[in-house]
XYZ file of N, CA and C in Angstrom:
741
model
N 8.270 24.841 45.112
C 9.116 24.218 44.099
C 9.171 25.070 42.827
N 10.341 25.115 42.200
C 10.515 25.863 40.962
C 10.012 25.027 39.796
N 9.147 25.633 39.001
C 8.604 24.910 37.845
C 9.694 24.695 36.812
N 9.814 23.469 36.356
C 10.830 23.125 35.368
C 10.397 23.567 33.968
N 11.313 24.135 33.185
C 10.962 24.518 31.819
C 10.697 23.281 30.976
N 9.896 23.408 29.927
C 9.640 22.248 29.056
C 10.928 21.830 28.360
N 11.047 20.559 28.008
C 12.275 20.092 27.352
C 12.420 20.683 25.964
N 13.619 20.744 25.450
C 13.830 21.251 24.085
C 13.140 20.363 23.053
N 12.742 20.983 21.954
C 12.205 20.231 20.830
C 13.340 19.575 20.055
N 13.032 18.433 19.455
C 13.935 17.812 18.505
C 13.582 18.300 17.096
N 14.573 18.486 16.232
C 14.273 18.915 14.861
C 13.510 17.824 14.106
N 12.547 18.241 13.311
C 11.829 17.306 12.442
C 12.749 16.792 11.344
N 12.559 15.539 10.966
C 13.282 15.006 9.831
C 12.762 15.607 8.534
N 13.657 15.841 7.600
C 13.252 16.426 6.318
C 13.746 15.587 5.134
N 13.961 14.302 5.383
C 14.403 13.394 4.324
C 13.196 12.741 3.650
N 12.314 13.541 3.118
C 11.122 13.063 2.441
C 10.834 13.984 1.259
N 9.932 13.528 0.373
C 9.679 14.278 -0.855
C 8.252 14.793 -0.964
N 7.279 14.025 -0.434
C 5.877 14.412 -0.614
C 5.126 14.346 0.711
N 4.199 15.271 0.889
C 3.359 15.280 2.088
C 1.940 15.668 1.698
N 0.998 15.185 2.475
C -0.410 15.537 2.310
C -0.926 16.058 3.635
N -1.472 17.266 3.634
C -2.065 17.852 4.840
C -3.569 17.642 4.802
N -4.113 17.034 5.849
C -5.545 16.757 5.944
C -6.071 17.454 7.201
N -6.901 18.459 7.011
C -7.405 19.242 8.142
C -8.900 19.471 7.999
N -9.520 19.913 9.076
C -10.972 20.053 9.088
C -11.460 21.244 8.282
N -10.768 22.390 8.411
C -11.294 23.644 7.865
C -10.245 24.431 7.095
N -10.681 25.262 6.136
C -9.810 26.323 5.663
C -9.373 27.161 6.871
N -8.132 27.541 6.909
C -7.435 28.313 7.960
C -6.739 27.428 8.973
N -7.079 26.136 9.074
C -6.444 25.286 10.090
C -4.937 25.170 9.868
N -4.491 25.012 8.638
C -3.058 24.929 8.370
C -2.368 26.256 8.638
N -3.087 27.338 8.413
C -2.471 28.659 8.510
C -2.204 29.097 9.954
N -2.907 28.492 10.908
C -2.666 28.855 12.300
C -1.471 28.080 12.869
N -0.308 28.270 12.229
C 0.915 27.738 12.798
C 1.745 26.853 11.903
N 1.148 26.249 10.868
C 1.895 25.286 10.055
C 2.211 25.771 8.651
N 1.594 26.854 8.197
C 1.796 27.290 6.808
C 3.230 27.715 6.543
N 3.874 28.349 7.528
C 5.272 28.756 7.318
C 6.174 27.538 7.145
N 5.865 26.458 7.863
C 6.620 25.217 7.691
C 6.423 24.680 6.280
N 5.201 24.766 5.777
C 4.935 24.327 4.406
C 5.734 25.165 3.420
N 5.804 26.477 3.654
C 6.589 27.348 2.781
C 8.053 26.931 2.775
N 8.575 26.554 3.938
C 9.958 26.071 4.008
C 10.132 24.830 3.137
N 9.191 23.900 3.281
C 9.351 22.627 2.580
C 9.149 22.751 1.080
N 8.182 23.568 0.657
C 8.014 23.727 -0.791
C 9.210 24.462 -1.394
N 9.860 25.334 -0.618
C 11.062 26.011 -1.121
C 12.219 25.036 -1.312
N 12.151 23.895 -0.642
C 13.152 22.842 -0.800
C 12.831 21.920 -1.984
N 11.712 22.166 -2.633
C 11.311 21.338 -3.758
C 10.381 20.198 -3.394
N 9.929 20.147 -2.145
C 9.004 19.088 -1.738
C 7.608 19.387 -2.294
N 6.854 18.329 -2.559
C 5.491 18.461 -3.092
C 4.490 18.235 -1.968
N 3.600 19.194 -1.768
C 2.640 19.130 -0.668
C 1.251 19.443 -1.211
N 0.272 18.634 -0.818
C -1.116 18.876 -1.164
C -1.940 19.120 0.079
N -3.052 19.819 -0.079
C -3.972 20.106 1.018
C -5.309 19.408 0.755
N -5.868 18.821 1.814
C -7.229 18.301 1.780
C -8.003 18.945 2.917
N -9.090 19.636 2.573
C -9.981 20.230 3.560
C -11.200 19.320 3.697
N -11.418 18.803 4.869
C -12.558 17.904 5.063
C -13.871 18.653 4.882
N -13.938 19.884 5.385
C -15.105 20.737 5.161
C -14.652 21.959 4.367
N -15.600 22.809 4.034
C -15.270 24.081 3.391
C -15.360 25.245 4.371
N -15.517 24.945 5.650
C -15.584 26.004 6.646
C -16.805 26.885 6.521
N -17.881 26.323 5.949
C -19.047 27.134 5.613
C -19.851 27.611 6.823
N -19.611 27.032 7.992
C -20.296 27.486 9.204
C -19.407 28.393 10.047
N -18.333 28.909 9.444
C -17.338 29.628 10.225
C -17.518 31.124 10.333
N -18.459 31.702 9.593
C -18.679 33.153 9.651
C -20.131 33.396 10.034
N -20.340 33.931 11.206
C -21.689 34.059 11.757
C -22.614 34.913 10.887
N -22.063 35.907 10.222
C -22.888 36.834 9.449
C -23.216 36.331 8.054
N -22.670 35.162 7.671
C -22.907 34.628 6.334
C -23.550 33.253 6.405
N -24.629 33.071 5.648
C -25.236 31.753 5.566
C -24.257 30.787 4.890
N -24.275 29.523 5.301
C -23.309 28.564 4.763
C -23.236 28.521 3.249
N -24.360 28.637 2.557
C -24.363 28.553 1.100
C -23.581 29.704 0.468
N -23.604 30.875 1.112
C -22.850 32.024 0.619
C -21.409 31.998 1.122
N -21.207 31.417 2.279
C -19.882 31.388 2.888
C -18.954 30.398 2.190
N -19.508 29.261 1.776
C -18.676 28.177 1.234
C -17.755 28.639 0.105
N -18.258 29.266 -0.962
C -17.351 29.636 -2.060
C -16.307 30.667 -1.651
N -16.645 31.519 -0.707
C -15.687 32.519 -0.232
C -14.532 31.837 0.484
N -14.867 30.924 1.362
C -13.822 30.267 2.143
C -12.972 29.335 1.278
N -13.593 28.697 0.308
C -12.808 27.856 -0.596
C -11.838 28.708 -1.408
N -12.301 29.845 -1.904
C -11.434 30.722 -2.699
C -10.299 31.269 -1.846
N -10.600 31.626 -0.601
C -9.549 32.137 0.282
C -8.511 31.062 0.580
N -8.950 29.819 0.747
C -8.003 28.746 1.032
C -7.094 28.464 -0.159
N -7.658 28.483 -1.341
C -6.844 28.253 -2.545
C -5.796 29.343 -2.687
N -6.197 30.601 -2.467
C -5.247 31.714 -2.553
C -4.208 31.626 -1.450
N -4.632 31.251 -0.258
C -3.732 31.118 0.883
C -2.683 30.046 0.624
N -3.113 28.894 0.124
C -2.193 27.791 -0.145
C -1.163 28.178 -1.192
N -1.588 28.909 -2.204
C -0.668 29.299 -3.273
C 0.482 30.153 -2.746
N 0.227 30.922 -1.703
C 1.257 31.796 -1.138
C 2.391 31.019 -0.475
N 2.150 29.752 -0.135
C 3.210 28.924 0.458
C 3.596 27.767 -0.462
N 3.270 27.901 -1.750
C 3.738 26.945 -2.740
C 2.894 25.710 -2.915
N 1.625 25.756 -2.496
C 0.735 24.596 -2.632
C -0.323 24.886 -3.685
N -0.342 24.067 -4.729
C -1.308 24.248 -5.809
C -2.439 23.230 -5.769
N -2.244 22.115 -5.056
C -3.249 21.055 -4.986
C -4.077 21.227 -3.717
N -5.322 21.671 -3.857
C -6.225 21.861 -2.720
C -7.535 21.160 -3.050
N -7.937 20.232 -2.197
C -9.167 19.466 -2.415
C -10.109 19.675 -1.237
N -11.398 19.798 -1.525
C -12.432 19.943 -0.503
C -13.319 18.710 -0.546
N -13.421 18.005 0.578
C -14.181 16.758 0.614
C -15.679 16.977 0.778
N -16.096 18.147 1.232
C -17.517 18.472 1.285
C -18.281 17.953 2.480
N -17.576 17.519 3.531
C -18.284 17.122 4.754
C -18.821 18.364 5.460
N -19.886 18.238 6.240
C -20.524 19.413 6.847
C -19.696 20.025 7.970
N -19.509 21.317 7.888
C -18.723 22.049 8.871
C -19.458 22.121 10.214
N -18.721 21.875 11.288
C -19.267 22.040 12.636
C -19.914 20.814 13.216
N -20.258 19.842 12.376
C -20.947 18.649 12.869
C -20.273 17.374 12.347
N -18.973 17.436 12.133
C -18.245 16.258 11.684
C -18.347 15.135 12.706
N -18.474 13.928 12.209
C -18.485 12.761 13.082
C -17.383 11.803 12.655
N -16.603 11.353 13.629
C -15.640 10.304 13.341
C -16.418 9.059 12.921
N -15.984 8.418 11.858
C -16.662 7.198 11.426
C -16.160 6.732 10.081
N -16.770 5.684 9.571
C -16.303 5.057 8.339
C -16.369 5.973 7.124
N -17.431 6.765 6.919
C -17.435 7.639 5.742
C -16.261 8.610 5.727
N -15.934 9.181 6.889
C -14.821 10.119 6.958
C -13.499 9.404 6.719
N -13.318 8.253 7.351
C -12.094 7.476 7.136
C -11.939 7.092 5.665
N -13.016 6.663 5.050
C -12.944 6.241 3.649
C -12.519 7.394 2.746
N -13.097 8.578 2.953
C -12.774 9.702 2.081
C -11.329 10.163 2.254
N -10.843 10.117 3.479
C -9.443 10.493 3.702
C -8.512 9.416 3.148
N -8.880 8.146 3.332
C -8.066 7.060 2.768
C -7.983 7.183 1.251
N -9.071 7.576 0.624
C -9.056 7.786 -0.836
C -8.038 8.866 -1.204
N -8.054 9.964 -0.455
C -7.114 11.061 -0.737
C -5.671 10.606 -0.566
N -5.412 9.814 0.460
C -4.057 9.306 0.690
C -3.631 8.399 -0.453
N -4.523 7.522 -0.901
C -4.182 6.632 -2.017
C -3.945 7.413 -3.300
N -4.696 8.472 -3.500
C -4.520 9.290 -4.696
C -3.194 10.044 -4.675
N -2.852 10.608 -3.523
C -1.670 11.480 -3.441
C -0.382 10.704 -3.183
N -0.465 9.591 -2.453
C 0.666 8.703 -2.178
C 1.840 9.438 -1.513
N 1.593 10.049 -0.343
C 2.625 10.847 0.313
C 3.558 10.014 1.192
N 4.700 10.610 1.508
C 5.617 10.042 2.493
C 5.184 10.414 3.915
N 4.677 11.642 4.069
C 4.274 12.193 5.359
C 2.845 12.693 5.246
N 2.040 12.463 6.280
C 0.703 13.058 6.352
C 0.679 14.023 7.531
N 0.180 15.211 7.271
C 0.116 16.270 8.274
C -1.346 16.514 8.632
N -1.628 16.667 9.913
C -2.948 17.083 10.354
C -2.742 18.083 11.487
N -3.807 18.423 12.189
C -3.681 19.340 13.314
C -3.990 18.602 14.615
N -3.823 19.302 15.703
C -4.014 18.732 17.027
C -5.355 18.014 17.148
N -5.314 16.732 17.530
C -6.556 15.984 17.737
C -6.721 15.569 19.192
N -5.878 16.113 20.070
C -6.032 15.857 21.497
C -7.225 16.653 22.036
N -7.632 16.356 23.259
C -8.839 16.972 23.814
C -8.688 18.468 24.075
N -7.452 18.905 24.342
C -7.226 20.313 24.671
C -5.985 20.831 23.963
N -5.798 22.135 24.072
C -4.538 22.771 23.707
C -3.798 23.060 25.000
N -2.780 22.263 25.271
C -1.952 22.478 26.443
C -2.652 22.278 27.762
N -3.734 21.498 27.765
C -4.443 21.252 29.004
C -5.259 22.425 29.494
N -5.412 23.456 28.659
C -6.109 24.678 29.083
C -7.377 24.905 28.267
N -7.212 25.055 26.960
C -8.351 25.378 26.102
C -8.868 24.109 25.430
N -10.179 23.869 25.493
C -10.726 22.674 24.850
C -10.587 22.755 23.333
N -10.241 21.634 22.733
C -10.137 21.568 21.283
C -11.528 21.576 20.664
N -11.582 21.871 19.377
C -12.856 21.918 18.652
C -13.181 20.536 18.102
N -14.463 20.174 18.108
C -14.870 18.805 17.785
C -14.453 18.369 16.392
N -14.533 19.265 15.405
C -14.142 18.896 14.044
C -12.653 18.565 13.959
N -11.840 19.296 14.716
C -10.401 19.023 14.714
C -10.123 17.622 15.262
N -10.798 17.292 16.337
C -10.590 15.985 16.971
C -11.015 14.864 16.021
N -12.199 14.997 15.431
C -12.696 13.960 14.524
C -11.788 13.798 13.309
N -11.360 14.913 12.741
C -10.525 14.845 11.544
C -9.163 14.233 11.840
N -8.535 14.664 12.928
C -7.214 14.134 13.249
C -7.231 12.647 13.535
N -8.216 12.215 14.300
C -8.300 10.786 14.618
C -8.637 9.967 13.384
N -9.519 10.489 12.554
C -9.869 9.773 11.326
C -8.678 9.718 10.372
N -7.891 10.789 10.341
C -6.711 10.809 9.478
C -5.710 9.747 9.895
N -5.461 9.637 11.180
C -4.522 8.632 11.674
C -4.971 7.232 11.271
N -6.255 6.953 11.412
C -6.756 5.631 11.040
C -6.815 5.449 9.528
N -7.156 6.513 8.810
C -7.284 6.417 7.354
C -5.953 6.143 6.682
N -4.868 6.623 7.268
C -3.552 6.334 6.707
C -3.300 4.831 6.712
N -3.692 4.174 7.798
C -3.538 2.722 7.849
C -4.564 2.029 6.952
N -5.764 2.584 6.880
C -6.767 2.039 5.961
C -6.271 2.078 4.515
N -5.575 3.161 4.171
C -5.107 3.330 2.793
C -4.123 2.246 2.387
N -3.460 1.660 3.378
C -2.462 0.632 3.086
C -3.041 -0.772 3.007
N -4.287 -0.937 3.421
C -4.896 -2.265 3.533
C -5.887 -2.481 2.392
N -5.553 -3.365 1.482
C -6.418 -3.561 0.317
C -7.765 -4.172 0.675
N -7.893 -4.747 1.861
C -9.148 -5.391 2.235
C -10.062 -4.473 3.045
N -9.608 -3.232 3.284
C -10.448 -2.216 3.920
C -10.858 -1.220 2.843
N -12.135 -0.902 2.773
C -12.669 -0.018 1.744
C -12.301 -0.532 0.346
N -12.754 -1.741 0.045
C -12.428 -2.355 -1.248
C -12.953 -1.540 -2.428
N -13.969 -0.721 -2.153
C -14.507 0.098 -3.232
C -13.473 1.093 -3.757
N -12.503 1.463 -2.932
C -11.464 2.385 -3.392
C -10.596 1.729 -4.459
N -10.290 0.453 -4.263
C -9.524 -0.278 -5.272
C -10.335 -0.408 -6.561
N -11.644 -0.644 -6.395
C -12.511 -0.740 -7.566
C -12.552 0.578 -8.332
N -12.372 1.688 -7.632
C -12.339 3.000 -8.270
C -11.008 3.254 -8.975
N -10.019 2.401 -8.726
C -8.707 2.573 -9.340
C -7.643 3.121 -8.417
N -7.971 3.248 -7.120
C -7.014 3.782 -6.161
C -6.334 2.615 -5.441
N -5.141 2.302 -5.876
C -4.423 1.164 -5.318
C -3.933 1.469 -3.897
N -3.798 0.436 -3.062
C -3.330 0.656 -1.684
C -1.995 1.396 -1.655
N -1.834 2.207 -0.609
C -0.591 2.953 -0.430
C -0.134 2.815 1.012
N 0.985 2.114 1.207
C 1.547 1.933 2.537
C 2.833 2.695 2.733
N 3.037 3.736 1.953
C 4.294 4.464 1.999
C 4.356 5.604 2.995
N 3.268 5.838 3.743
C 3.305 6.916 4.744
C 4.159 6.470 5.922
N 5.196 7.223 6.189
C 6.124 6.872 7.270
C 5.675 7.409 8.625
N 5.125 8.634 8.617
C 4.732 9.274 9.873
C 3.533 10.170 9.647
N 2.747 10.364 10.699
C 1.697 11.390 10.737
C 2.175 12.474 11.685
N 2.080 13.721 11.253
C 2.499 14.862 12.072
C 1.285 15.705 12.425
N 1.080 15.940 13.719
C -0.042 16.753 14.189
C 0.480 18.114 14.648
N 0.160 19.146 13.891
C 0.640 20.492 14.198
C -0.047 21.037 15.446
N 0.737 21.715 16.278
C 0.173 22.398 17.441
C -0.312 21.499 18.544
N 0.101 20.244 18.549
C -0.362 19.310 19.568
C 0.319 19.588 20.912
N -0.413 19.433 22.035
C 0.241 19.549 23.342
C 1.225 18.422 23.600
N 1.168 17.372 22.781
C 2.110 16.255 22.893
C 3.309 16.413 21.954
N 3.463 17.597 21.365
C 4.556 17.826 20.426
C 5.911 17.656 21.107
N 6.800 16.978 20.409
C 8.187 16.811 20.867
C 9.178 17.229 19.777
N 8.663 17.621 18.628
C 9.495 18.006 17.499
C 9.043 19.368 16.964
N 9.949 20.018 16.255
C 9.628 21.308 15.642
C 10.548 21.553 14.462
N 10.180 22.543 13.656
C 10.978 22.925 12.502
C 11.166 24.434 12.524
N 12.351 24.878 12.145
C 12.692 26.300 12.103
C 11.948 26.968 10.950
N 11.108 27.954 11.255
C 10.355 28.666 10.220
C 10.771 30.127 10.115
N 11.893 30.480 10.744
C 12.291 31.884 10.812
C 12.343 32.537 9.439
N 12.957 31.873 8.474
C 13.117 32.464 7.145
C 11.826 32.486 6.337
N 10.807 31.775 6.811
C 9.547 31.686 6.058
C 8.358 32.184 6.879
N 8.662 32.832 7.991
C 7.597 33.290 8.877
C 6.655 34.263 8.166
N 7.204 35.201 7.408
C 6.362 36.195 6.743
C 5.410 35.552 5.740
N 5.847 34.484 5.092
C 4.955 33.778 4.166
C 3.791 33.145 4.923
N 4.078 32.619 6.123
C 3.020 32.054 6.940
C 1.996 33.092 7.357
N 2.468 34.289 7.714
C 1.558 35.374 8.086
C 0.691 35.772 6.894
N 1.324 35.920 5.736
C 0.569 36.291 4.536
C -0.479 35.236 4.198
N -0.131 33.976 4.416
C -1.064 32.890 4.128
C -2.293 32.962 5.030
N -2.089 33.289 6.301
C -3.238 33.443 7.201
C -4.042 34.694 6.851
N -3.361 35.771 6.528
C -4.069 37.012 6.179
C -4.928 36.853 4.931
N -4.609 35.866 4.087
C -5.408 35.638 2.885
C -6.827 35.197 3.211
N -7.056 34.748 4.453
C -8.410 34.390 4.896
C -9.113 35.657 5.397
N -9.205 36.632 4.535
C -9.661 37.970 4.916
C -11.077 37.979 5.472
N -12.013 37.376 4.760
C -13.404 37.382 5.221
C -13.548 36.637 6.535
N -12.823 35.528 6.669
C -12.903 34.758 7.910
C -12.353 35.546 9.087
N -11.209 36.177 8.918
C -10.602 36.931 10.012
C -11.470 38.124 10.406
N -12.077 38.770 9.428
C -12.958 39.893 9.730
C -14.160 39.435 10.548
N -14.689 38.270 10.213
C -15.822 37.747 10.966
C -15.436 37.212 12.326
N -14.180 36.766 12.454
C -13.724 36.153 13.700
C -13.522 37.177 14.794
N -12.754 38.208 14.515
C -12.442 39.216 15.530
C -11.586 38.654 16.654
N -11.201 39.518 17.590
C -10.450 39.076 18.755
C -8.987 38.812 18.451
N -8.296 38.208 19.405
C -6.854 37.991 19.318
C -6.456 37.142 18.119
N -7.241 36.117 17.829
C -6.858 35.211 16.738
C -7.026 35.850 15.361
N -7.697 36.988 15.290
C -7.849 37.683 14.016
C -6.625 38.525 13.681
N -5.745 38.749 14.659
C -4.517 39.496 14.425
C -3.431 38.504 14.014
N -3.322 38.276 12.711
C -2.453 37.215 12.206
C -1.006 37.396 12.647
N -0.493 38.603 12.531
C 0.907 38.849 12.852
C 1.203 38.549 14.323
N 0.429 39.143 15.222
C 0.691 38.979 16.656
C 0.471 37.543 17.112
N -0.605 36.914 16.628
C -0.899 35.556 17.063
C 0.198 34.597 16.625
N 0.601 34.681 15.373
C 1.621 33.758 14.877
C 2.992 34.060 15.479
N 3.270 35.324 15.748
C 4.523 35.649 16.428
C 4.569 35.013 17.809
N 3.482 35.126 18.548
C 3.443 34.552 19.898
C 3.666 33.047 19.865
N 2.926 32.360 18.997
C 3.063 30.911 18.903
C 4.442 30.519 18.376
N 4.917 31.236 17.372
C 6.208 30.910 16.770
C 7.363 31.125 17.726
N 7.283 32.172 18.527
C 8.360 32.437 19.485
C 8.391 31.362 20.580
N 7.217 30.947 21.049
C 7.190 29.922 22.089
C 7.826 28.630 21.596
N 7.443 28.214 20.390
C 8.037 27.001 19.839
C 9.515 27.208 19.527
N 9.851 28.391 19.027
C 11.233 28.678 18.686
C 12.160 28.636 19.883
N 11.653 29.067 21.040
C 12.497 29.059 22.232
C 12.903 27.644 22.630
N 12.082 26.665 22.273
C 12.392 25.273 22.611
C 13.224 24.583 21.532
N 13.366 25.232 20.388
C 14.198 24.672 19.320
C 15.517 25.427 19.194
N 15.606 26.569 19.879
C 16.822 27.359 19.807
C 16.900 28.254 18.592
N 15.710 28.661 18.068
C 15.656 29.546 16.908
C 14.643 30.644 17.210
N 14.513 31.597 16.285
C 13.577 32.703 16.524
C 12.122 32.241 16.456
N 11.773 31.581 15.354
C 10.401 31.097 15.176
C 10.433 29.625 14.774
N 9.464 28.864 15.280
C 9.358 27.453 14.913
C 7.897 27.036 14.890
N 7.627 25.935 14.199
C 6.325 25.264 14.232
C 6.518 23.912 14.891
N 5.633 23.579 15.828
C 5.782 22.324 16.575
C 4.824 21.263 16.056
N 5.241 19.988 16.199
C 4.457 18.866 15.710
C 4.600 17.662 16.645
N 3.499 16.956 16.832
C 3.547 15.631 17.434
C 3.797 14.642 16.304
N 4.778 13.787 16.462
C 5.149 12.829 15.434
C 4.670 11.440 15.831
N 3.831 10.850 14.998
C 3.344 9.498 15.215
C 3.961 8.607 14.146
N 4.847 7.725 14.562
C 5.528 6.847 13.605
C 4.633 5.674 13.246
N 4.638 5.304 11.986
C 3.847 4.174 11.507
C 4.721 2.983 11.139
N 6.000 3.066 11.498
C 6.919 1.989 11.194
C 7.659 1.596 12.472
N 7.837 0.315 12.655
C 8.535 -0.170 13.820
C 10.011 0.118 13.679
């Protein structure tokens, strides 16, 4: 039997003004979604980044205490290259994140503070395309983000947030998971692809420590962008799983 090609992607909606990206580590947004952010900030949209960890366990040759400030500085510089000035680090431990109430509460606080229309995270499914196993921090963060968005809207969940002055926010329309194997939507990043590459290259110390195929920012992002682009009918695209929060 002839294998059927995957179905075409549907274009992402862009009738929104603010988004908040919540990911596990510095560099997570840059592996495929930063060019999309560059597109949206060029349209005048406001986007903030929340890093659950500081990626301090991500460079084998550096102890976490020395690695943390380097990775935070690289993420701030990386975000600025795609028009993002708001970058927050929640300080959870890298590599050993656990899904649970503390993580949900901290993300819900960020959502209430930022009050976005769209929340962006990364793939929280068990694998990438049924082939490569996902990383545990990604899974915990994505699942906690999905639940925290609903927590942020409920004044009777995490009442301490209201006591802190963070009023409930039920304005999130959708959660978008970048790079998910369940993606059915994508956005054209052709005109902003180079900004996405530059944003990943800004993680210089991390890429040097990483090595291998994923350390080659240009080639890796070209490969991923072309695959998604072929399903959207453009040169380069970023793909997203869209989870609607409204009936």
